[in-house]
CSV table of C-alpha atoms in Angstrom, one decimal:
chain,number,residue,atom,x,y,z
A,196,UNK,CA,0.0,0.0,0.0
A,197,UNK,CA,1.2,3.3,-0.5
A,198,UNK,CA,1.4,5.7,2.1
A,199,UNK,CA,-0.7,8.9,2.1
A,200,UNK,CA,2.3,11.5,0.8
A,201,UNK,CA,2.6,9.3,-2.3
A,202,UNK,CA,-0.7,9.6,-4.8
A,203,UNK,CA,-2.0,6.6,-5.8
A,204,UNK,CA,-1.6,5.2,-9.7
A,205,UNK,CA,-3.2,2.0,-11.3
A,206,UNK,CA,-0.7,-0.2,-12.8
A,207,UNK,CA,-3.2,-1.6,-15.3
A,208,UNK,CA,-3.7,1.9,-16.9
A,209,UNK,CA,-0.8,4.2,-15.7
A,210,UNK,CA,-3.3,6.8,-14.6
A,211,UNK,CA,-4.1,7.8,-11.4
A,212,UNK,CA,-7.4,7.8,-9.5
A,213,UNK,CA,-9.2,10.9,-9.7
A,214,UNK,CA,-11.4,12.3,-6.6
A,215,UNK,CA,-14.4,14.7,-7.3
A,216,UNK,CA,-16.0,16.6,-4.8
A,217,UNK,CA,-19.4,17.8,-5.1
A,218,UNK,CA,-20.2,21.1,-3.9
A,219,UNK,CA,-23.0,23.6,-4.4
A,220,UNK,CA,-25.7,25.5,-3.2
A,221,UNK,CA,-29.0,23.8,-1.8
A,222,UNK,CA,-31.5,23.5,-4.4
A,223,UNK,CA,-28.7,24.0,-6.8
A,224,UNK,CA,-28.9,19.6,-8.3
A,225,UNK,CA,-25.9,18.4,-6.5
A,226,UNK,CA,-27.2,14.8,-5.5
A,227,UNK,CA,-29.3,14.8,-8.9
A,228,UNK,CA,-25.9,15.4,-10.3
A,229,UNK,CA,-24.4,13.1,-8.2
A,230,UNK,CA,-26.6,10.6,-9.2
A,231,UNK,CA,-26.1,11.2,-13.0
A,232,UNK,CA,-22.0,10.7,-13.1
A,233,UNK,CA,-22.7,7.6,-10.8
A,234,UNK,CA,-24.8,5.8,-13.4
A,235,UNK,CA,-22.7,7.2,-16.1
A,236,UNK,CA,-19.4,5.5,-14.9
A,237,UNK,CA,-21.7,2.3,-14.2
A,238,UNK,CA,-22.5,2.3,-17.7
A,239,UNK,CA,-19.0,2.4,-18.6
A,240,UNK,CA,-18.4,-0.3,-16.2
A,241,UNK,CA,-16.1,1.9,-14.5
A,242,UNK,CA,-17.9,2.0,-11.0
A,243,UNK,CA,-16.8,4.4,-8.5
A,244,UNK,CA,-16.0,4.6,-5.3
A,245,UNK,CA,-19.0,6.8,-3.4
A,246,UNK,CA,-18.8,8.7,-0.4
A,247,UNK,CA,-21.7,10.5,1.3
A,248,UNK,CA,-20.7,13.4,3.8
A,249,UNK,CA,-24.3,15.0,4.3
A,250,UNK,CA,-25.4,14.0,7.4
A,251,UNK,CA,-28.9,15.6,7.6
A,252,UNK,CA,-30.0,13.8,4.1
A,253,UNK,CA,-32.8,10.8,4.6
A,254,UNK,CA,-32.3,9.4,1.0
A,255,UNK,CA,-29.8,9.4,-1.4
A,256,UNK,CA,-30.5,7.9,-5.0
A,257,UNK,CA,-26.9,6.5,-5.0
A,258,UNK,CA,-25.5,3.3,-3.6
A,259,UNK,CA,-22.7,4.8,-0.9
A,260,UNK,CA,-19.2,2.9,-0.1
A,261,UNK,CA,-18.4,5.0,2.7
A,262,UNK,CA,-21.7,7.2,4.6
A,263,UNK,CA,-21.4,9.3,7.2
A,264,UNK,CA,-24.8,8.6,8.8
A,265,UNK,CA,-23.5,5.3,9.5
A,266,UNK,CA,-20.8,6.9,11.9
A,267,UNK,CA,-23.1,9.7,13.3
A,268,UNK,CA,-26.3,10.2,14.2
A,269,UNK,CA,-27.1,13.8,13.1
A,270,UNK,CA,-30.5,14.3,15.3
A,271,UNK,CA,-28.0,12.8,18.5
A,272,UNK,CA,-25.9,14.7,17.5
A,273,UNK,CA,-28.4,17.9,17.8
A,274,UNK,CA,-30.1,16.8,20.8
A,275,UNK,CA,-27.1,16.5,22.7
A,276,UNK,CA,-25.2,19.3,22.4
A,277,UNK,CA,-27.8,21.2,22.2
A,278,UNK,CA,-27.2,22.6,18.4
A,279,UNK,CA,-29.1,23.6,15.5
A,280,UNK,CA,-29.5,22.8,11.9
A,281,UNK,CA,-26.0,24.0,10.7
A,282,UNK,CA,-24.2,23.6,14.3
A,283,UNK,CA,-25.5,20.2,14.2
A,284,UNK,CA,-24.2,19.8,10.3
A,285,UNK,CA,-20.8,20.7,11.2
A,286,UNK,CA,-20.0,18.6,14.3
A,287,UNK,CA,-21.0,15.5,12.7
A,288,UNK,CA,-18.3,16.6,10.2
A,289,UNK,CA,-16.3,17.3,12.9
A,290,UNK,CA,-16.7,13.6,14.2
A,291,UNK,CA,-16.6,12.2,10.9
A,292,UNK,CA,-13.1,13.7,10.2
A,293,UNK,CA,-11.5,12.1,13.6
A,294,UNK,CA,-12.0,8.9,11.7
A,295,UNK,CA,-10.1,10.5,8.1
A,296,UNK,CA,-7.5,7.7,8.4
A,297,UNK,CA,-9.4,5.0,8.3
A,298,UNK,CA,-11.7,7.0,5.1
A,299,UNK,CA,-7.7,7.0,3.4
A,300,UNK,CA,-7.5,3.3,4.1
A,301,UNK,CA,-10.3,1.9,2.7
A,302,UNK,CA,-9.8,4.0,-0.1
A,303,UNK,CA,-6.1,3.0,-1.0
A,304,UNK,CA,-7.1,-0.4,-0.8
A,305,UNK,CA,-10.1,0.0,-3.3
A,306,UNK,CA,-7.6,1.8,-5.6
A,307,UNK,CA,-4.4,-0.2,-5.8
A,308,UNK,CA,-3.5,-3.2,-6.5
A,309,UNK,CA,-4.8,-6.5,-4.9
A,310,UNK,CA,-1.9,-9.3,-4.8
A,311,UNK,CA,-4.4,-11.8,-3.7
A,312,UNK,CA,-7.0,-10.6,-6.2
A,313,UNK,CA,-4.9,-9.9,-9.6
A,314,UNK,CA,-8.4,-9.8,-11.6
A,315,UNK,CA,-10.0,-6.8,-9.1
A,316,UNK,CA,-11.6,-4.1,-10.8
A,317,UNK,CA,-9.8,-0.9,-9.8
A,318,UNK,CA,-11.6,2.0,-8.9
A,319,UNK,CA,-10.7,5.2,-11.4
A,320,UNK,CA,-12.9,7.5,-9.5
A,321,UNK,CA,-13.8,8.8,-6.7
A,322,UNK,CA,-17.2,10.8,-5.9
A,323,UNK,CA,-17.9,13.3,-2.6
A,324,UNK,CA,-21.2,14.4,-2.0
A,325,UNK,CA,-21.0,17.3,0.4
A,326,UNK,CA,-23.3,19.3,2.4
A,327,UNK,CA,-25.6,22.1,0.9
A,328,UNK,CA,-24.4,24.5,3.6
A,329,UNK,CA,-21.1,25.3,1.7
A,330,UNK,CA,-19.8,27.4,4.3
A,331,UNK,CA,-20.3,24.6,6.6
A,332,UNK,CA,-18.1,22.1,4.7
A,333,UNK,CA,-15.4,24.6,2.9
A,334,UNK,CA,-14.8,26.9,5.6
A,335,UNK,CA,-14.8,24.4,8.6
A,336,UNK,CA,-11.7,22.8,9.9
A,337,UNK,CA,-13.0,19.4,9.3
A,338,UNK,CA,-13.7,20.2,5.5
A,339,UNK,CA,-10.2,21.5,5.1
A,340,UNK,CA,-8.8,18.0,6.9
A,341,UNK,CA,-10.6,15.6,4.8
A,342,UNK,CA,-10.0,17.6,1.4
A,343,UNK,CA,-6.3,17.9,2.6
A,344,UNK,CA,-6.5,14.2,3.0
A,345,UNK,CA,-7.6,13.7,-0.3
A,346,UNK,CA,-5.2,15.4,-2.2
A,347,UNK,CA,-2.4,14.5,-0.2
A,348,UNK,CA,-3.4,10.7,-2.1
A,349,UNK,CA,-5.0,11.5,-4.8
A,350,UNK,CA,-5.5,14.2,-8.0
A,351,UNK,CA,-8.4,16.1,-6.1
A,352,UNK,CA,-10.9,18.5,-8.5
A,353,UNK,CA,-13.8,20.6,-7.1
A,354,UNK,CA,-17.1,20.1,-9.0
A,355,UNK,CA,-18.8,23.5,-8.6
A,356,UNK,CA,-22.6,22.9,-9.1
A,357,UNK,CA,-24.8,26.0,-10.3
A,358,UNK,CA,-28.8,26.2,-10.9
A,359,UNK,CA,-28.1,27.7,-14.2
A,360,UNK,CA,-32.0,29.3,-14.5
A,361,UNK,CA,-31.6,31.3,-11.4
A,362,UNK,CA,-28.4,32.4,-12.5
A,363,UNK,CA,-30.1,34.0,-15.6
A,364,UNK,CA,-29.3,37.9,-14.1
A,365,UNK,CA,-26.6,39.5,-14.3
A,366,UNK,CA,-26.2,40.0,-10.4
A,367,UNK,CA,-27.0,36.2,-9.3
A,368,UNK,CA,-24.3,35.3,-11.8
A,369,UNK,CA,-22.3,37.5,-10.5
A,370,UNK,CA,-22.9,36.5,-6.9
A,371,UNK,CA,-21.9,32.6,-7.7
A,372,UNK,CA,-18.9,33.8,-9.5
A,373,UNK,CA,-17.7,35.5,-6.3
A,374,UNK,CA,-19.0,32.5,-4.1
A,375,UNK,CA,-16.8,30.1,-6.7
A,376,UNK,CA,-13.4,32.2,-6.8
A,377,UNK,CA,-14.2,32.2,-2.3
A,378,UNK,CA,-14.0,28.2,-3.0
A,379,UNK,CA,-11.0,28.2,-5.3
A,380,UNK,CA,-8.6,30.4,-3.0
A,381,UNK,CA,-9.7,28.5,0.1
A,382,UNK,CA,-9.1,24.7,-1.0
A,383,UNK,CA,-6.7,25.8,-3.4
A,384,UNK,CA,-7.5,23.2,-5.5
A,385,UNK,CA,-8.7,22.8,-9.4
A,386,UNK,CA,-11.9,23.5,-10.2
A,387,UNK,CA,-14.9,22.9,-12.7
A,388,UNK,CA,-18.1,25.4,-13.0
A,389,UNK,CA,-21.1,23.0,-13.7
A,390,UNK,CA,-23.7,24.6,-15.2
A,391,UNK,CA,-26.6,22.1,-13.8
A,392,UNK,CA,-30.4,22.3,-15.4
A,393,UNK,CA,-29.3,22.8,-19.0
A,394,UNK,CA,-32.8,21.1,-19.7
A,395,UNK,CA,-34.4,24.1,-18.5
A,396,UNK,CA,-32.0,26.9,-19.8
A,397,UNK,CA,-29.0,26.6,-21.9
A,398,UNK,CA,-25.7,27.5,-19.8
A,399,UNK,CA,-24.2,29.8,-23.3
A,400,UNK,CA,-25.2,32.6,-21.7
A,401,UNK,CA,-23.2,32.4,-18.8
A,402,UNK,CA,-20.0,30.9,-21.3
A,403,UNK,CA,-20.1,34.0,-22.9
A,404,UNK,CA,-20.5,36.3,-19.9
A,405,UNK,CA,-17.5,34.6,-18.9
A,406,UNK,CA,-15.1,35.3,-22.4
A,407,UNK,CA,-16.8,38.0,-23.4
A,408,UNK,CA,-16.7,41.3,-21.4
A,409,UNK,CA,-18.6,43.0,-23.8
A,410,UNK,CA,-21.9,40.7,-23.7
A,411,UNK,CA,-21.6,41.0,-20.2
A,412,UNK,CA,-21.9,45.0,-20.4
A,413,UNK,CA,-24.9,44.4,-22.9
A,414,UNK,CA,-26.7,42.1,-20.6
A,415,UNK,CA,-26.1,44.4,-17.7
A,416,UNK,CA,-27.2,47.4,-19.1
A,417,UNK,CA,-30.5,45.4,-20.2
A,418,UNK,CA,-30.9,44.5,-16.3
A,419,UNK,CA,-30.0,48.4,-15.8
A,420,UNK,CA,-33.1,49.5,-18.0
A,421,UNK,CA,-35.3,46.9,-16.7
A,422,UNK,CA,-35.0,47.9,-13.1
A,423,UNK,CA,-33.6,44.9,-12.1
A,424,UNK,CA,-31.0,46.3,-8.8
A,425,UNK,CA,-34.7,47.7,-7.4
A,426,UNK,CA,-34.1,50.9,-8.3
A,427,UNK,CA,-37.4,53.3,-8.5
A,428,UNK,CA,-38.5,53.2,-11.6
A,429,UNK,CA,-38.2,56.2,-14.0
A,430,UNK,CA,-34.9,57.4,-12.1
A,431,UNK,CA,-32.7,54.8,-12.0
A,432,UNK,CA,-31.9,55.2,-8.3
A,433,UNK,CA,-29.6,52.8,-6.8
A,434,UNK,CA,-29.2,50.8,-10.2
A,435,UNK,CA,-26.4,53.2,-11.5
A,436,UNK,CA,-24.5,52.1,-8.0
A,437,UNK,CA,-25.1,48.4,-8.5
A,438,UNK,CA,-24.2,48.9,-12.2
A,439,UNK,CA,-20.8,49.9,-11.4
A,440,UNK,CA,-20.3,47.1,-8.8
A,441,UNK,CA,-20.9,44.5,-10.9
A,442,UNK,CA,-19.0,46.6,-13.9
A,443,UNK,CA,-15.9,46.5,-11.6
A,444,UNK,CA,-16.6,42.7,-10.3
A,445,UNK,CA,-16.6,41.7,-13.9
A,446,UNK,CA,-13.1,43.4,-14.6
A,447,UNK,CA,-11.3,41.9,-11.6
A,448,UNK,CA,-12.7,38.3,-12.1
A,449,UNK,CA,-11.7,38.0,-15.5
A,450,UNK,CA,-8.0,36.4,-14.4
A,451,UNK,CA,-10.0,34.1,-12.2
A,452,UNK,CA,-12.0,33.0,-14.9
A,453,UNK,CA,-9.2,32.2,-17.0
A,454,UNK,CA,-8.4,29.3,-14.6
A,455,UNK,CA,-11.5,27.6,-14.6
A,456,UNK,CA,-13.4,24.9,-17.0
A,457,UNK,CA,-16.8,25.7,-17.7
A,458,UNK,CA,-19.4,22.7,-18.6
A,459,UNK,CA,-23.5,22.7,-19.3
A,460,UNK,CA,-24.7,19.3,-18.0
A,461,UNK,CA,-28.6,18.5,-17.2
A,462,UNK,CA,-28.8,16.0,-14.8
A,463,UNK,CA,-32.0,14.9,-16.1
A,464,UNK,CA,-31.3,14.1,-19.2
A,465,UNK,CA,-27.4,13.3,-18.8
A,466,UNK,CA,-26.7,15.9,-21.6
A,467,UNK,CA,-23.0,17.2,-20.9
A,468,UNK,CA,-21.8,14.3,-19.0
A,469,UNK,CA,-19.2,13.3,-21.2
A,470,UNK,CA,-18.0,17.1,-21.2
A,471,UNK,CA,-17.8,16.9,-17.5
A,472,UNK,CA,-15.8,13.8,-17.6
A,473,UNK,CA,-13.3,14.7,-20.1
A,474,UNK,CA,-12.9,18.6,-17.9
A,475,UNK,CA,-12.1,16.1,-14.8
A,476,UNK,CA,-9.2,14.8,-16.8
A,477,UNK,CA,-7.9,17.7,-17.9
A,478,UNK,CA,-8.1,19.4,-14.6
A,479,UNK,CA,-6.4,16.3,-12.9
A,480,UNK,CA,-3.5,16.7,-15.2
A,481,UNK,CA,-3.5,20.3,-13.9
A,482,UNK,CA,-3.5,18.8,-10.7
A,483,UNK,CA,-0.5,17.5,-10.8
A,484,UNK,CA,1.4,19.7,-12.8
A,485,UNK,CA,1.0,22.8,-10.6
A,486,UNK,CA,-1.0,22.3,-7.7
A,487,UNK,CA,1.0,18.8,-6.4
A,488,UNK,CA,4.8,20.4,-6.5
A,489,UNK,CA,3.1,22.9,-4.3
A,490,UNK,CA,1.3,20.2,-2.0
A,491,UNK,CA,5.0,18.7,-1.7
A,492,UNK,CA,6.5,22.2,-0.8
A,493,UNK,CA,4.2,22.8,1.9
A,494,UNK,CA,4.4,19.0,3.3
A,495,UNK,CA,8.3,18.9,3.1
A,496,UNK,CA,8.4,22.5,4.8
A,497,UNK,CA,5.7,20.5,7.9
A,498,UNK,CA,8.4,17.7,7.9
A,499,UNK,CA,11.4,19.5,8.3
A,500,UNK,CA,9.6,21.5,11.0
A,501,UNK,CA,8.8,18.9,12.8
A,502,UNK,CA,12.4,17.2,12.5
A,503,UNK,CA,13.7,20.4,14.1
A,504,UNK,CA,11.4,20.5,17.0
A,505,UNK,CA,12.7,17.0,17.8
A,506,UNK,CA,15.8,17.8,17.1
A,507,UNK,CA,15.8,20.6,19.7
A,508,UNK,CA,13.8,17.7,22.3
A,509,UNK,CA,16.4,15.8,22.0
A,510,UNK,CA,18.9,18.4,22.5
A,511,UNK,CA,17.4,19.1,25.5
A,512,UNK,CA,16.5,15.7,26.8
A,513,UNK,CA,20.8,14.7,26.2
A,514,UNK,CA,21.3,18.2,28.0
A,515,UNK,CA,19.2,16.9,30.9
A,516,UNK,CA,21.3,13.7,31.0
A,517,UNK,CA,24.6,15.2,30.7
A,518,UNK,CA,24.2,17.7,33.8
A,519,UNK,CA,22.6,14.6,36.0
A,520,UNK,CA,25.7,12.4,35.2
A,521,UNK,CA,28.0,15.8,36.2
A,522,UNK,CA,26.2,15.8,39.3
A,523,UNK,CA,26.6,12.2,40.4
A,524,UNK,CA,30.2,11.5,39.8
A,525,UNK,CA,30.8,15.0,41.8
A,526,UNK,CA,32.6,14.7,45.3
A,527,UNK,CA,30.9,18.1,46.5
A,528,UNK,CA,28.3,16.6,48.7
A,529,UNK,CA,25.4,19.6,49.7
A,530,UNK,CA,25.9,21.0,52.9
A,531,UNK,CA,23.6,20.6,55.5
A,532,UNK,CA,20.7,23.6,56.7
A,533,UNK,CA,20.6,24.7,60.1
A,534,UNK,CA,18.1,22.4,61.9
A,535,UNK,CA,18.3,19.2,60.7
A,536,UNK,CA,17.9,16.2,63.0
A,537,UNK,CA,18.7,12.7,62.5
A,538,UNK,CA,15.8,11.4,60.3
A,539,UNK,CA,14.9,14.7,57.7
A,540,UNK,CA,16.0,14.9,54.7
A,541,UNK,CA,15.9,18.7,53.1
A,542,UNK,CA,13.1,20.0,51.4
A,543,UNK,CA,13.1,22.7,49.3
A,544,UNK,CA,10.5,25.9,50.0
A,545,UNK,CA,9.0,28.3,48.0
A,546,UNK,CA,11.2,30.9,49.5
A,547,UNK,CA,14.4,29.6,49.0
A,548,UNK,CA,15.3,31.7,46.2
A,549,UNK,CA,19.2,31.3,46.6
A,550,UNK,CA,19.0,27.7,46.0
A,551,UNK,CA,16.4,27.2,43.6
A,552,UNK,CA,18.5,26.5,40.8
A,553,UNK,CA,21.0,24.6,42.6
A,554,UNK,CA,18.1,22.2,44.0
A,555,UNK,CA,16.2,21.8,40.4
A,556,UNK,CA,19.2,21.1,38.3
A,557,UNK,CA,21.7,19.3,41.1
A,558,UNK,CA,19.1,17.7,43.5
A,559,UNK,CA,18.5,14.4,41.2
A,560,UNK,CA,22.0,13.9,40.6
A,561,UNK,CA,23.1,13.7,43.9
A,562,UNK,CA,20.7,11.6,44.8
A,563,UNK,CA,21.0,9.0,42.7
A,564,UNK,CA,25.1,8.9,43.4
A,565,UNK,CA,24.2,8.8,47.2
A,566,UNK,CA,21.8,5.5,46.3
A,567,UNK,CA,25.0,4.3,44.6
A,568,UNK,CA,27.4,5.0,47.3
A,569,UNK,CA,24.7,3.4,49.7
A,570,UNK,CA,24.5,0.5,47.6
A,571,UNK,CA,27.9,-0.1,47.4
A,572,UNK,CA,28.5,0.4,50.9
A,573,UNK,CA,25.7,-2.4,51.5
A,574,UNK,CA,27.2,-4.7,49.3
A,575,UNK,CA,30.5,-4.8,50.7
A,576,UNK,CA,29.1,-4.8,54.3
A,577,UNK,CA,31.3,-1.8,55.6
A,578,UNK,CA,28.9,-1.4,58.3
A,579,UNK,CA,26.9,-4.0,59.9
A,580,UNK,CA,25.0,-1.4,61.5
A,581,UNK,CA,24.2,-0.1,58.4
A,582,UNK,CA,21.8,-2.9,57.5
A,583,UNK,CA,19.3,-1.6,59.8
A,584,UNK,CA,19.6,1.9,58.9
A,585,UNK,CA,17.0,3.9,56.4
A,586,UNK,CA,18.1,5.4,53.5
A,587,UNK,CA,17.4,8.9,55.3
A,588,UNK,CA,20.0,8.0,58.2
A,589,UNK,CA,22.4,7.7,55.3
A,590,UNK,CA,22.0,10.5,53.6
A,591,UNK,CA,22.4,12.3,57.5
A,592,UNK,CA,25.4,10.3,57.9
A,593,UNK,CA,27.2,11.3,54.6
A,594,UNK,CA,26.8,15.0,55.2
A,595,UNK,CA,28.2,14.4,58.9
C-alpha cells in the first residue's frame, strides 16, 4: 500500500485515481448530479467509489461505499449538544473527520493493487457528496482535513454545481462567480463550474459572460433598463450604484476566470456528461502539474519542521542527562541547613530563592550517586549497623 504522501496510480492503466467533490448550493442539483455521473461511470463499467458526507439527508438515490450517517447520528448529535441545523451539520463533520485515516485506508485499498486478487476491478474514480451549507463544509476545519487528505493521495478536482436558471441575471451570476473564486482560493485546488439544469436553460449565456466582457456589459445594461437592482423606476436610483459594482466585479474576475473549465450538464437528461468527464481529466493533469509540487513544498516544509522540533527535544533531553551524570560522579556533597535532625532529609520551600536553581538542576543527581554510594557500601558490608539503617539515616550520615 502506498502511504498517504505518495498519490496513488493504477498499474493496469498508468493513470491515477481521480477524486471529485461535489459542492453547491441547496436546491442547486448536486445529489441529482451526483446521481447522473454515478450511473454514467456504471454504464462504462467503471464504478466508483462513493462517499456520502451530508449527514442531515434521509435518502440518497446513489449506492454509498463509505456514509457518514452510519458513523453519526445527526438528530443525536443535535439533541445532545444542544445545536441547531447548521451547528448540528458541522459537528458530525467534525466527528466524521477524527476517523479520516481510516476513510484513506479503505480508499487506498479499493484503488491499488490486490496481490491476492490480480483480476479486481480498480476503482478510477472517486465521488464526494458534500453538504448544501457550503460554508459549513469549505470553511470548517474538518472540511479543510478531509479535502487535505484527499489530495495528499489522490488528484483532487472541485465540482462546482450552479442552478443555471436562477443564474439568468446579471447579479445572481455574479454573486456565484464571487461564491466560486471564495472556493477556489480557500481549497486551493482545481476547479470545474457545472452549469446544472441545462434542460431548463441553456448554460451559453453564462459561457459568454464569462469570455466575453462586452456581452456582459450588454446584458447588464439590459438589467440596468429593466429595473432589475430595485431601483425606483423612471430614475434609475440605486441601479447606477449596483451597475458599477458589478461593472468592476466583472473586470477583476476576468483572471480568475481564466483558470476555470466551464461545462453545461442536465442531470435529467445526462446531456453534458461526457463534457464533464473529459474537464475532470484535464483538470487532474493540472493537478499535478501545478498544484501537487506545491502540496509537496508545503508538506516537506511540515516535515522539516517537525524534524527540528525534535531535534531541539532531543537536544534538551541529552542536556538533561549530561548535567545529571556531572552531578553524580561529583565529590561536593550539599551541605547541610541549620536544623536538621537525625531522620529529615531537606526539602526545598518556595522561598528559597538562593537555592532554587541549585536544587532543580543538582538535587536528582546527587541523589541517585548517594543511592549508589549506599549500595555499594551495602554490598561490601562496611557497616553491619548499616543494615538496619534507612536510607534517610544515610544521607544524614554522609553529610556528617
Amino acid at each position: 500500500m502506498a502511504s498517504a504522501s505518495e498519490p496513488q496510480t493504477s498499474p493496469a492503466t498508468g493513470t491515477q485515481p481521480v477524486a471529485i467533490v461535489c459542492v453547491g448550493m441547496a436546491g442547486s442539483g448536486k445529489t441529482t448530479f451526483m446521481q447522473r455521473i454515478n450511473a454514467h461511470l456504471h454504464a462504462q463499467k467503471e464504478p466508483p467509489y462513493v462517499i456520502n458526507l451530508d449527514p442531515a439527508v434521509l435518502n440518497v438515490p446513489f449506492e454509498s461505499n463509505i456514509d457518514i450517517r452510519d458513523s453519526v447520528n445527526y438528530k443525536e448529535v443535535m439533541k445532545q449538544y444542544n445545536l441547531g441545523p447548521n451547528g448540528g451539520i458541522l459537528t458530525s463533520l467534525n466527528l466524521f473527520a477524527t476517523k479520516v485515516d481510516q476513510i484513506l485506508n479503505l480508499l487506498e485499498k479499493r484503488t491499488g493493487p490486490d496481490p491476492e486478487n490480480p483480476n479486481k476491478k480498480i476503482v478510477k474514480n472517486i465521488l464526494v457528496d458534500t453538504p448544501g451549507q457550503i460554508e459549513v463544509f469549505v470553511w470548517s476545519a474538518s472540511g479543510q482535513i478531509l479535502l487535505e487528505s484527499l489530495a495528499s493521495s489522490f488528484p483532487t478536482v472541485i465540482a462546482y454545481v450552479i442552478d443555471t436558471p436562477r443564474t439568468a441575471s446579471t447579479s445572481t451570476f455574479m454573486s456565484n462567480m464571487l461564491y466560486a473564486c471564495s472556493i477556489l482560493y480557500k481549497t486551493k485546488l482545481p476547479m470545474i463550474l457545472v452549469f446544472n439544469k441545462t434542460d431548463v436553460k441553456d448554460a451559453s449565456f453564462a459561457k459568454e459572460w464569462m469570455t466575453d466582457y462586452d456581452a456582459f456589459q450588454t446584458a447588464l445594461s439590459e438589467d440596468e433598463a429593466g429595473n432589475a437592482f430595485g431601483g425606483v423606476e423612471g430614475e434609475g436610483a440605486g441601479s447606477g450604484y449596483m451597475s458599477s459594482l458589478l461593472n468592476s466585479m466583472s473586470l477583476m474576475l476576468e483572471e480568475f476566470y481564466s483558470h476555470l473549465s466551464v461545462v453545461g450538464v442536465s442531470s435529467m437528461t445526462g446531456a453534458g456528461v461526457d463534457d464533464f468527464f473529459a474537464a475532470v481529466q484535464e483538470k487532474a493533469k493540472e493537478f499535478n502539474e501545478d498544484y501537487q509540487p506545491e502540496l509537496d513544498r508545503k508538506r516537506k516544509e511540515r516535515d522539516e519542521e517537525k524534524k527540528k522540533n525534535r531535534e531541539k527535544e532531543l537536544d534538551k533531553m541529552m542536556k538533561g542527562m549530561s548535567m545529571a551524570t556531572g552531578a553524580s560522579s561529583s565529590t561536593t556533597q550539599r551541605p547541610g541547613r541549620a536544623g536538621d535532625d537525625g531522620d529529615d532529609v531537606d526539602v526545598p520551600s518556595d522561598n528559597d530563592d538562593d537555592e532554587e536553581d541549585y536544587d532543580d538542576d543538582d538535587d536528582e543527581g546527587d541523589r541517585e550517586g548517594l543511592q549508589k554510594r549506599y549500595e555499594a557500601a551495602m554490598e561490601s558490608g562496611r557497616d553491619s549497623t548499616m543494615d538496619d539503617a534507612s536510607f534517610a539515616k544515610f544521607l544524614h550520615a554522609q553529610r556528617k
